[in-house]
């Protein structure tokens, strides 16, 4: 699935998930979109002489829904047509960098080829510092983006935070949810695009500076020389020799001696007109140390971005997609439940089946693991769990609301699950036992809030269910559950 189709699918998912009251899309709208998408996907598969896939179905369904909503709400159509800010930045920033680099000689003496040119030295050593920083970054553990970077990634991925006016409240909530989710999903792609743009801009800036040297040299006679309050001729010779040696070796340029450097010191010589050699040395060094490496890095980042555009990493095994996948004959979703200090009887097993049907569709199944007793060794108890089983749509920990959450037991269990599950873990808290013994609504609300705060502390949001009366805590079909790592 490419980026555009993935964006449409994620947008429709955000709308359907937020629209629990069917204010945006009625049940008939959703059913019609599914039927039409199924027929279009089969038609598309027949033309290509292949089997209809879930990706084709989701693409067609999202297209149908977005088209319908665009006809009903022009402001929504404007939001869909809005292009992310990165598309403009990709073209304008490198061009602006080239022009700025070409005008670099305006801040220096246009008749003077300075051996210690501050702007050119800054360009070279800045790029070398960037390469060193990139190597060090590869060795550091990954960290979450700071607020500034996160804000820029969102601007580049979904555009401005401001939504179009005259949108229904439910639609506004859905679009805000979409922007937050798409920011996370497209972070790798937009990061690659941004890296490509920055490297291209750095290369263009250095190239502009080199071209400006030659362009000015066609009309002006450069006079080479140097001056410094603190550096001696020997130190300047050592610095320039270290700086220009790679360019001399690669491009077979003439070298220079200590006597040449001493002769060009301004107090001793009135800047003899021999600047061509130093123009060649600086231009070749810029090309070798700034332009070429930056272009190579830009090409790598561009290839990665292109690959992600064509194969956008959207997890189609999530509950929402599993439920819709029934229309294309996809295997039924499986809800894996790991109870902790909680024995699930037959009546509550039926309640779990109802929860699974609400989340994954009517054909969903429940895989109920043996209950882990209070005080059991967690590593041994979870040793037999296959975390890489692709048939499992969703893994959920199950707690009893009547129990008081403890950091040493319930918290340790959650931490173990979160660390082991690569796709995240949901938390279900059953209120049926507590509600049967306590008719006081205030006490029930207090205990629910206690569990929610406890789970939030451990990095996952709790979902309260009633396994004896599932309709009391009905879950939106296809909406999924909050998973660890999504907070």
Short mmCIF file of C-alpha atoms in Angstrom, two decimals:
data_model
loop_
_atom_site.label_atom_id
_atom_site.label_comp_id
_atom_site.label_asym_id
_atom_site.label_seq_id
_atom_site.Cartn_x
_atom_site.Cartn_y
_atom_site.Cartn_z
CA UNK A 1 0.00 0.00 0.00
CA UNK A 2 1.44 3.35 -0.99
CA UNK A 3 1.44 6.52 1.09
CA UNK A 4 -1.65 8.12 -0.47
CA UNK A 5 -3.81 5.05 -0.05
CA UNK A 6 -2.52 4.50 3.49
CA UNK A 7 -3.36 8.10 4.37
CA UNK A 8 -6.91 7.66 3.09
CA UNK A 9 -7.35 4.41 5.01
CA UNK A 10 -6.05 5.91 8.26
CA UNK A 11 -8.28 8.96 7.79
CA UNK A 12 -11.38 6.79 7.34
CA UNK A 13 -10.42 4.70 10.35
CA UNK A 14 -10.11 7.83 12.50
CA UNK A 15 -13.53 9.01 11.33
CA UNK A 16 -15.26 5.68 11.94
CA UNK A 17 -13.59 5.25 15.31
CA UNK A 18 -14.56 8.73 16.52
CA UNK A 19 -18.07 8.60 15.06
CA UNK A 20 -19.59 6.27 17.63
CA UNK A 21 -22.98 8.02 17.45
CA UNK A 22 -23.10 7.65 13.64
CA UNK A 23 -23.28 11.42 13.18
CA UNK A 24 -20.85 11.46 10.26
CA UNK A 25 -21.40 8.07 8.67
CA UNK A 26 -24.61 6.14 9.15
CA UNK A 27 -24.66 2.37 9.28
CA UNK A 28 -26.09 2.36 5.77
CA UNK A 29 -23.19 4.51 4.56
CA UNK A 30 -20.67 2.09 5.99
CA UNK A 31 -22.43 -0.97 4.66
CA UNK A 32 -22.81 0.53 1.19
CA UNK A 33 -19.12 1.52 1.11
CA UNK A 34 -18.12 -2.02 2.08
CA UNK A 35 -20.31 -3.61 -0.59
CA UNK A 36 -19.13 -1.24 -3.30
CA UNK A 37 -15.49 -1.66 -2.27
CA UNK A 38 -15.79 -5.43 -2.28
CA UNK A 39 -17.16 -5.40 -5.84
CA UNK A 40 -14.56 -2.90 -7.05
CA UNK A 41 -11.74 -4.89 -5.43
CA UNK A 42 -12.95 -8.08 -7.12
CA UNK A 43 -13.24 -6.24 -10.44
CA UNK A 44 -9.73 -4.86 -10.05
CA UNK A 45 -8.40 -8.31 -9.18
CA UNK A 46 -10.15 -9.86 -12.20
CA UNK A 47 -8.53 -7.35 -14.55
CA UNK A 48 -5.10 -8.16 -13.16
CA UNK A 49 -5.93 -11.90 -13.04
CA UNK A 50 -5.16 -12.13 -9.33
CA UNK A 51 -7.06 -12.69 -6.11
CA UNK A 52 -8.79 -9.80 -4.34
CA UNK A 53 -6.68 -8.63 -1.44
CA UNK A 54 -7.46 -6.80 1.75
CA UNK A 55 -5.38 -3.83 0.58
CA UNK A 56 -7.49 -3.39 -2.55
CA UNK A 57 -10.67 -3.58 -0.51
CA UNK A 58 -9.47 -1.01 2.05
CA UNK A 59 -8.29 1.37 -0.66
CA UNK A 60 -11.58 1.25 -2.54
CA UNK A 61 -13.63 1.57 0.64
CA UNK A 62 -11.66 4.58 1.86
CA UNK A 63 -11.98 6.23 -1.54
CA UNK A 64 -15.75 5.75 -1.54
CA UNK A 65 -16.19 7.17 1.96
CA UNK A 66 -13.90 10.16 1.41
CA UNK A 67 -15.65 11.01 -1.83
CA UNK A 68 -19.06 10.86 -0.16
CA UNK A 69 -17.96 12.98 2.82
CA UNK A 70 -16.36 15.50 0.48
CA UNK A 71 -19.66 15.93 -1.33
CA UNK A 72 -21.53 16.43 1.93
CA UNK A 73 -18.99 18.71 3.62
CA UNK A 74 -16.92 21.02 1.38
CA UNK A 75 -14.65 21.91 4.31
CA UNK A 76 -13.71 18.24 4.63
CA UNK A 77 -12.93 18.10 0.91
CA UNK A 78 -10.61 21.09 1.38
CA UNK A 79 -8.85 19.30 4.24
CA UNK A 80 -8.30 16.21 2.09
CA UNK A 81 -6.86 18.28 -0.77
CA UNK A 82 -4.49 20.15 1.52
CA UNK A 83 -0.88 19.29 0.76
CA UNK A 84 1.63 18.84 3.60
CA UNK A 85 4.16 21.59 4.09
CA UNK A 86 7.09 19.36 3.14
CA UNK A 87 6.15 19.30 -0.54
CA UNK A 88 6.86 23.04 -0.83
CA UNK A 89 9.96 22.86 1.34
CA UNK A 90 11.56 20.16 -0.83
CA UNK A 91 11.83 22.53 -3.79
CA UNK A 92 12.28 25.92 -2.19
CA UNK A 93 14.90 25.20 0.48
CA UNK A 94 17.66 23.80 -1.81
CA UNK A 95 17.11 26.64 -4.31
CA UNK A 96 17.28 29.22 -1.54
CA UNK A 97 20.46 27.59 -0.20
CA UNK A 98 22.07 27.73 -3.65
CA UNK A 99 21.31 31.44 -3.97
CA UNK A 100 22.60 32.17 -0.48
CA UNK A 101 25.80 30.27 -1.18
CA UNK A 102 26.26 32.12 -4.46
CA UNK A 103 25.98 35.43 -2.65
CA UNK A 104 28.50 34.46 0.00
CA UNK A 105 31.26 36.58 -1.51
CA UNK A 106 29.17 39.68 -0.82
CA UNK A 107 30.07 39.46 2.87
CA UNK A 108 33.79 39.17 2.12
CA UNK A 109 36.24 41.21 0.05
CA UNK A 110 35.35 40.44 -3.60
CA UNK A 111 38.93 41.24 -4.72
CA UNK A 112 40.63 39.16 -2.05
CA UNK A 113 41.22 35.38 -2.02
CA UNK A 114 41.69 34.96 1.71
CA UNK A 115 43.59 31.82 2.67
CA UNK A 116 41.76 31.91 6.00
CA UNK A 117 38.32 32.75 4.59
CA UNK A 118 35.97 32.49 7.55
CA UNK A 119 32.79 31.70 5.55
CA UNK A 120 34.47 28.92 3.55
CA UNK A 121 36.16 27.44 6.60
CA UNK A 122 32.83 27.49 8.48
CA UNK A 123 31.13 25.59 5.63
CA UNK A 124 33.83 22.92 5.59
CA UNK A 125 34.17 22.39 9.33
CA UNK A 126 30.41 22.57 9.88
CA UNK A 127 29.87 19.72 7.43
CA UNK A 128 32.64 17.70 9.07
CA UNK A 129 30.98 18.29 12.45
CA UNK A 130 27.66 17.10 11.02
CA UNK A 131 29.22 13.87 9.76
CA UNK A 132 30.78 13.26 13.17
CA UNK A 133 27.46 13.96 14.87
CA UNK A 134 25.68 11.50 12.58
CA UNK A 135 28.18 8.78 13.49
CA UNK A 136 27.75 9.47 17.19
CA UNK A 137 23.95 9.48 16.82
CA UNK A 138 24.07 5.95 15.42
CA UNK A 139 25.71 4.82 18.66
CA UNK A 140 23.24 6.51 20.97
CA UNK A 141 19.95 4.87 21.99
CA UNK A 142 16.87 6.14 20.23
CA UNK A 143 15.02 8.82 22.10
CA UNK A 144 11.61 10.34 21.71
CA UNK A 145 11.41 13.45 19.62
CA UNK A 146 11.32 16.70 21.56
CA UNK A 147 8.43 19.10 21.27
CA UNK A 148 10.06 21.23 18.59
CA UNK A 149 10.86 18.27 16.35
CA UNK A 150 7.45 16.69 16.95
CA UNK A 151 5.74 19.95 15.96
CA UNK A 152 7.78 20.16 12.76
CA UNK A 153 7.11 16.52 11.88
CA UNK A 154 3.39 17.16 12.30
CA UNK A 155 3.54 20.26 10.11
CA UNK A 156 5.42 18.32 7.46
CA UNK A 157 3.19 15.24 7.68
CA UNK A 158 -0.33 16.63 7.98
CA UNK A 159 0.04 20.37 7.50
CA UNK A 160 -1.08 23.11 9.84
CA UNK A 161 -2.80 22.29 13.10
CA UNK A 162 -5.72 24.53 12.20
CA UNK A 163 -8.73 22.70 10.83
CA UNK A 164 -11.09 24.16 8.23
CA UNK A 165 -14.01 26.11 9.65
CA UNK A 166 -17.64 25.01 9.51
CA UNK A 167 -16.86 21.40 10.38
CA UNK A 168 -19.24 19.40 12.58
CA UNK A 169 -17.92 18.72 16.07
CA UNK A 170 -17.67 14.98 15.47
CA UNK A 171 -15.75 15.58 12.24
CA UNK A 172 -13.34 17.98 13.95
CA UNK A 173 -12.63 15.41 16.67
CA UNK A 174 -12.02 12.74 14.05
CA UNK A 175 -9.61 14.93 12.07
CA UNK A 176 -7.67 15.87 15.19
CA UNK A 177 -7.34 12.18 16.02
CA UNK A 178 -6.21 11.50 12.46
CA UNK A 179 -3.53 14.18 12.57
CA UNK A 180 -2.08 12.76 15.76
CA UNK A 181 -2.10 9.20 14.44
CA UNK A 182 -0.75 10.08 11.00
CA UNK A 183 2.05 12.08 12.60
CA UNK A 184 3.26 8.92 14.32
CA UNK A 185 2.74 6.62 11.35
CA UNK A 186 4.46 8.90 8.83
CA UNK A 187 7.33 9.98 11.11
CA UNK A 188 9.86 7.67 9.41
CA UNK A 189 8.82 8.73 5.92
CA UNK A 190 8.80 12.45 6.71
CA UNK A 191 12.08 12.08 8.58
CA UNK A 192 13.65 10.59 5.44
CA UNK A 193 12.18 13.36 3.30
CA UNK A 194 13.41 16.03 5.67
CA UNK A 195 16.89 14.48 5.79
CA UNK A 196 17.00 14.41 1.97
CA UNK A 197 15.97 18.06 1.78
CA UNK A 198 18.50 19.18 4.40
CA UNK A 199 21.37 17.31 2.74
CA UNK A 200 20.43 18.69 -0.67
CA UNK A 201 20.29 22.19 0.77
CA UNK A 202 23.70 21.83 2.42
CA UNK A 203 25.18 20.56 -0.85
CA UNK A 204 23.54 23.40 -2.78
CA UNK A 205 24.87 26.00 -0.34
CA UNK A 206 28.44 24.70 -0.65
CA UNK A 207 28.11 24.40 -4.43
CA UNK A 208 26.82 27.96 -4.63
CA UNK A 209 29.81 29.18 -2.64
CA UNK A 210 32.25 27.36 -4.98
CA UNK A 211 30.51 28.65 -8.10
CA UNK A 212 30.57 32.20 -6.76
CA UNK A 213 34.36 32.01 -6.46
CA UNK A 214 34.72 31.13 -10.14
CA UNK A 215 32.02 33.54 -11.31
CA UNK A 216 33.67 36.44 -9.50
CA UNK A 217 37.07 35.36 -10.77
CA UNK A 218 35.98 35.81 -14.38
CA UNK A 219 35.50 39.52 -13.84
CA UNK A 220 37.80 40.30 -10.90
CA UNK A 221 41.48 39.66 -10.28
CA UNK A 222 41.79 37.84 -6.98
CA UNK A 223 44.73 38.76 -4.78
CA UNK A 224 45.69 35.92 -2.42
CA UNK A 225 46.90 36.47 1.11
CA UNK A 226 46.22 35.97 4.78
CA UNK A 227 46.53 37.74 8.08
CA UNK A 228 46.07 36.69 11.69
CA UNK A 229 46.75 38.15 15.09
CA UNK A 230 47.33 34.84 16.84
CA UNK A 231 48.42 32.32 14.17
CA UNK A 232 51.96 32.05 12.87
CA UNK A 233 52.91 31.10 9.32
CA UNK A 234 53.81 27.58 10.48
CA UNK A 235 50.40 27.09 12.08
CA UNK A 236 48.57 28.45 9.05
CA UNK A 237 50.61 26.17 6.77
CA UNK A 238 49.78 23.16 8.93
CA UNK A 239 46.07 24.00 8.96
CA UNK A 240 45.87 24.58 5.20
CA UNK A 241 47.96 21.51 4.48
CA UNK A 242 45.60 19.34 6.54
CA UNK A 243 42.56 20.97 4.93
CA UNK A 244 43.66 20.84 1.28
CA UNK A 245 45.58 17.55 1.16
CA UNK A 246 42.52 15.42 0.22
CA UNK A 247 41.67 17.78 -2.68
CA UNK A 248 45.31 17.88 -3.85
CA UNK A 249 45.49 14.07 -3.91
CA UNK A 250 42.11 13.49 -5.55
CA UNK A 251 42.17 16.27 -8.16
CA UNK A 252 46.00 16.36 -8.64
CA UNK A 253 46.23 20.06 -7.84
CA UNK A 254 49.57 21.81 -7.22
CA UNK A 255 50.67 21.93 -3.62
CA UNK A 256 52.22 24.74 -1.60
CA UNK A 257 55.11 25.12 0.81
CA UNK A 258 55.69 26.98 4.03
CA UNK A 259 57.62 29.60 2.07
CA UNK A 260 54.57 30.15 -0.16
CA UNK A 261 52.41 30.74 2.87
CA UNK A 262 54.95 33.09 4.46
CA UNK A 263 55.19 35.08 1.24
CA UNK A 264 51.43 35.65 1.24
CA UNK A 265 51.32 37.15 4.72
CA UNK A 266 49.91 40.65 4.27
CA UNK A 267 52.44 42.55 6.39
CA UNK A 268 55.21 41.09 4.22
CA UNK A 269 53.63 41.11 0.76
CA UNK A 270 50.98 43.34 -0.72
CA UNK A 271 48.72 40.48 -1.76
CA UNK A 272 50.26 39.30 -5.03
CA UNK A 273 47.69 38.52 -7.71
CA UNK A 274 48.00 34.73 -7.59
CA UNK A 275 44.60 33.73 -6.26
CA UNK A 276 43.68 31.11 -8.91
CA UNK A 277 45.46 28.27 -7.06
CA UNK A 278 43.66 29.00 -3.81
CA UNK A 279 40.30 29.32 -5.57
CA UNK A 280 40.87 25.86 -7.07
CA UNK A 281 41.90 24.45 -3.69
CA UNK A 282 38.89 25.84 -1.85
CA UNK A 283 36.42 24.85 -4.59
CA UNK A 284 37.82 21.31 -4.80
CA UNK A 285 37.74 20.97 -1.01
CA UNK A 286 34.15 22.15 -0.88
CA UNK A 287 33.23 19.66 -3.59
CA UNK A 288 35.05 16.81 -1.85
CA UNK A 289 34.10 17.42 1.77
CA UNK A 290 30.71 19.12 1.49
CA UNK A 291 28.98 18.67 -1.86
CA UNK A 292 29.76 15.02 -2.67
CA UNK A 293 29.06 13.53 0.80
CA UNK A 294 25.87 15.54 1.18
CA UNK A 295 24.62 14.43 -2.23
CA UNK A 296 25.36 10.81 -1.30
CA UNK A 297 23.47 11.19 1.99
CA UNK A 298 20.60 12.90 0.18
CA UNK A 299 20.43 10.05 -2.31
CA UNK A 300 20.29 7.44 0.48
CA UNK A 301 17.57 9.36 2.31
CA UNK A 302 15.67 9.86 -0.95
CA UNK A 303 15.81 6.16 -1.78
CA UNK A 304 14.52 5.30 1.69
CA UNK A 305 11.70 7.83 1.36
CA UNK A 306 10.80 6.47 -2.07
CA UNK A 307 10.68 2.93 -0.72
CA UNK A 308 8.44 4.00 2.17
CA UNK A 309 6.13 5.88 -0.20
CA UNK A 310 5.60 2.74 -2.25
CA UNK A 311 5.43 0.36 0.71
CA UNK A 312 3.99 2.38 3.55
CA UNK A 313 4.29 0.43 6.83
CA UNK A 314 0.64 0.16 7.84
CA UNK A 315 -0.17 -2.77 10.13
CA UNK A 316 -3.24 -4.43 8.59
CA UNK A 317 -3.43 -7.00 11.39
CA UNK A 318 -4.93 -4.44 13.76
CA UNK A 319 -8.48 -5.15 15.00
CA UNK A 320 -10.12 -2.49 12.81
CA UNK A 321 -8.66 -4.00 9.66
CA UNK A 322 -9.28 -7.55 10.80
CA UNK A 323 -12.97 -6.81 11.19
CA UNK A 324 -13.22 -5.20 7.75
CA UNK A 325 -11.11 -8.01 6.31
CA UNK A 326 -13.98 -10.44 6.72
CA UNK A 327 -15.46 -8.88 3.59
CA UNK A 328 -12.52 -10.20 1.54
CA UNK A 329 -12.34 -13.60 3.17
CA UNK A 330 -9.52 -12.77 5.57
CA UNK A 331 -9.09 -15.09 8.57
CA UNK A 332 -11.18 -14.20 11.60
CA UNK A 333 -9.51 -12.10 14.24
CA UNK A 334 -8.23 -13.65 17.46
CA UNK A 335 -8.29 -11.93 20.85
CA UNK A 336 -5.67 -13.39 23.18
CA UNK A 337 -6.53 -12.81 26.84
CA UNK A 338 -4.01 -13.20 29.67
CA UNK A 339 -5.84 -13.13 33.04
CA UNK A 340 -3.92 -12.15 36.14
CA UNK A 341 -5.14 -13.41 39.51
CA UNK A 342 -8.56 -13.83 37.97
CA UNK A 343 -10.44 -17.06 37.23
CA UNK A 344 -12.68 -16.70 34.20
CA UNK A 345 -15.79 -18.88 34.51
CA UNK A 346 -18.05 -19.99 31.69
CA UNK A 347 -20.35 -16.96 31.90
CA UNK A 348 -17.44 -14.55 31.73
CA UNK A 349 -15.94 -16.56 28.86
CA UNK A 350 -19.09 -15.81 26.88
CA UNK A 351 -18.65 -12.15 27.81
CA UNK A 352 -15.11 -12.24 26.44
CA UNK A 353 -16.48 -13.67 23.22
CA UNK A 354 -18.90 -10.75 23.00
CA UNK A 355 -16.01 -8.32 23.59
CA UNK A 356 -13.99 -10.00 20.83
CA UNK A 357 -16.97 -9.81 18.45
CA UNK A 358 -17.37 -6.12 19.18
CA UNK A 359 -13.71 -5.46 18.50
CA UNK A 360 -12.86 -7.86 15.69
CA UNK A 361 -16.16 -8.82 14.08
CA UNK A 362 -18.75 -11.53 14.53
CA UNK A 363 -16.39 -14.34 13.52
CA UNK A 364 -13.73 -13.38 16.04
CA UNK A 365 -12.34 -15.99 18.40
CA UNK A 366 -10.95 -15.79 21.92
CA UNK A 367 -7.73 -17.48 22.97
CA UNK A 368 -7.91 -17.60 26.76
CA UNK A 369 -4.61 -18.36 28.44
CA UNK A 370 -4.42 -20.04 31.85
CA UNK A 371 -4.79 -17.55 34.67
CA UNK A 372 -1.57 -16.38 36.29
CA UNK A 373 -1.87 -16.68 40.05
CA UNK A 374 -0.85 -13.93 42.43
CA UNK A 375 2.78 -14.47 43.38
CA UNK A 376 3.70 -16.71 40.42
CA UNK A 377 7.04 -16.24 38.73
CA UNK A 378 6.09 -14.09 35.74
CA UNK A 379 8.88 -15.21 33.43
CA UNK A 380 7.95 -18.85 33.84
CA UNK A 381 4.23 -18.12 33.52
CA UNK A 382 4.69 -16.24 30.24
CA UNK A 383 7.34 -18.52 28.80
CA UNK A 384 4.88 -20.40 26.59
CA UNK A 385 3.33 -17.29 25.01
CA UNK A 386 4.19 -16.94 21.32
CA UNK A 387 4.48 -13.18 20.85
CA UNK A 388 5.22 -13.49 17.12
CA UNK A 389 2.07 -15.46 16.28
CA UNK A 390 0.59 -13.59 13.30
CA UNK A 391 -2.83 -15.15 13.85
CA UNK A 392 -3.26 -13.12 17.04
CA UNK A 393 -4.96 -9.82 16.29
CA UNK A 394 -4.81 -8.37 19.79
CA UNK A 395 -3.30 -9.33 23.13
CA UNK A 396 -5.04 -8.09 26.27
CA UNK A 397 -4.28 -8.42 29.97
CA UNK A 398 -7.38 -9.08 32.06
CA UNK A 399 -7.74 -7.81 35.64
CA UNK A 400 -10.51 -7.90 38.19
CA UNK A 401 -11.76 -4.47 39.23
CA UNK A 402 -12.42 -5.81 42.72
CA UNK A 403 -8.68 -6.29 43.25
CA UNK A 404 -6.57 -3.40 44.48
CA UNK A 405 -3.79 -2.72 41.95
CA UNK A 406 -0.32 -3.26 43.37
CA UNK A 407 2.90 -2.12 41.79
CA UNK A 408 4.85 -5.23 42.84
CA UNK A 409 2.35 -7.68 41.31
CA UNK A 410 -0.07 -6.11 38.81
CA UNK A 411 2.47 -3.48 37.82
CA UNK A 412 5.23 -6.05 37.35
CA UNK A 413 2.88 -8.15 35.22
CA UNK A 414 2.08 -5.17 32.99
CA UNK A 415 5.74 -4.24 32.67
CA UNK A 416 6.58 -7.80 31.66
CA UNK A 417 3.86 -7.85 29.02
CA UNK A 418 4.76 -4.45 27.58
CA UNK A 419 8.41 -5.41 27.30
CA UNK A 420 7.63 -8.77 25.65
CA UNK A 421 4.84 -7.87 23.20
CA UNK A 422 6.25 -6.24 20.04
CA UNK A 423 2.84 -4.94 18.88
CA UNK A 424 1.63 -3.61 22.20
CA UNK A 425 -0.76 -4.88 24.86
CA UNK A 426 -4.24 -3.74 25.82
CA UNK A 427 -5.74 -3.87 29.33
CA UNK A 428 -9.25 -5.09 30.14
CA UNK A 429 -10.61 -4.56 33.64
CA UNK A 430 -13.78 -6.52 34.48
CA UNK A 431 -16.20 -4.68 36.73
CA UNK A 432 -18.83 -7.44 36.98
CA UNK A 433 -17.73 -8.84 40.36
CA UNK A 434 -17.21 -5.46 42.01
CA UNK A 435 -20.48 -4.04 40.62
CA UNK A 436 -22.46 -7.04 41.90
CA UNK A 437 -21.23 -6.48 45.49
CA UNK A 438 -21.31 -2.66 45.47
CA UNK A 439 -24.42 -0.85 44.29
CA UNK A 440 -22.90 2.54 45.08
CA UNK A 441 -22.09 4.24 41.76
CA UNK A 442 -19.62 6.59 43.44
CA UNK A 443 -17.51 3.72 44.78
CA UNK A 444 -17.57 2.06 41.37
CA UNK A 445 -16.42 5.24 39.67
CA UNK A 446 -13.70 5.71 42.27
CA UNK A 447 -12.35 2.19 41.74
CA UNK A 448 -12.47 2.59 37.95
CA UNK A 449 -10.47 5.81 38.19
CA UNK A 450 -7.94 4.09 40.46
CA UNK A 451 -7.32 1.38 37.87
CA UNK A 452 -7.12 3.85 35.03
CA UNK A 453 -4.55 5.98 36.80
CA UNK A 454 -2.57 2.87 37.73
CA UNK A 455 -2.48 1.64 34.14
CA UNK A 456 -1.60 5.08 32.78
CA UNK A 457 1.35 5.13 35.16
CA UNK A 458 2.56 1.91 33.56
CA UNK A 459 2.15 3.18 30.01
CA UNK A 460 -1.19 1.78 28.84
CA UNK A 461 -4.80 2.92 29.03
CA UNK A 462 -7.31 0.63 30.76
CA UNK A 463 -10.64 -0.34 29.17
CA UNK A 464 -13.40 -1.26 31.60
CA UNK A 465 -15.73 -4.09 30.55
CA UNK A 466 -18.54 -6.04 32.18
CA UNK A 467 -18.14 -9.68 31.23
CA UNK A 468 -21.47 -10.72 32.73
CA UNK A 469 -23.39 -7.95 30.96
CA UNK A 470 -21.22 -6.85 27.99
CA UNK A 471 -23.92 -4.49 26.73
CA UNK A 472 -23.35 -2.23 29.75
CA UNK A 473 -19.85 -1.42 28.54
CA UNK A 474 -20.30 -1.96 24.80
CA UNK A 475 -17.17 -1.42 22.75
CA UNK A 476 -17.28 0.18 19.33
CA UNK A 477 -16.85 -2.41 16.60
CA UNK A 478 -13.56 -2.04 14.78
CA UNK A 479 -12.37 0.78 17.03
CA UNK A 480 -9.74 -1.34 18.70
CA UNK A 481 -8.33 -0.85 22.17
CA UNK A 482 -5.65 1.55 23.44
CA UNK A 483 -2.32 -0.26 23.27
CA UNK A 484 0.88 0.22 25.20
CA UNK A 485 3.32 2.47 23.37
CA UNK A 486 0.52 4.63 21.94
CA UNK A 487 0.40 7.09 24.82
#
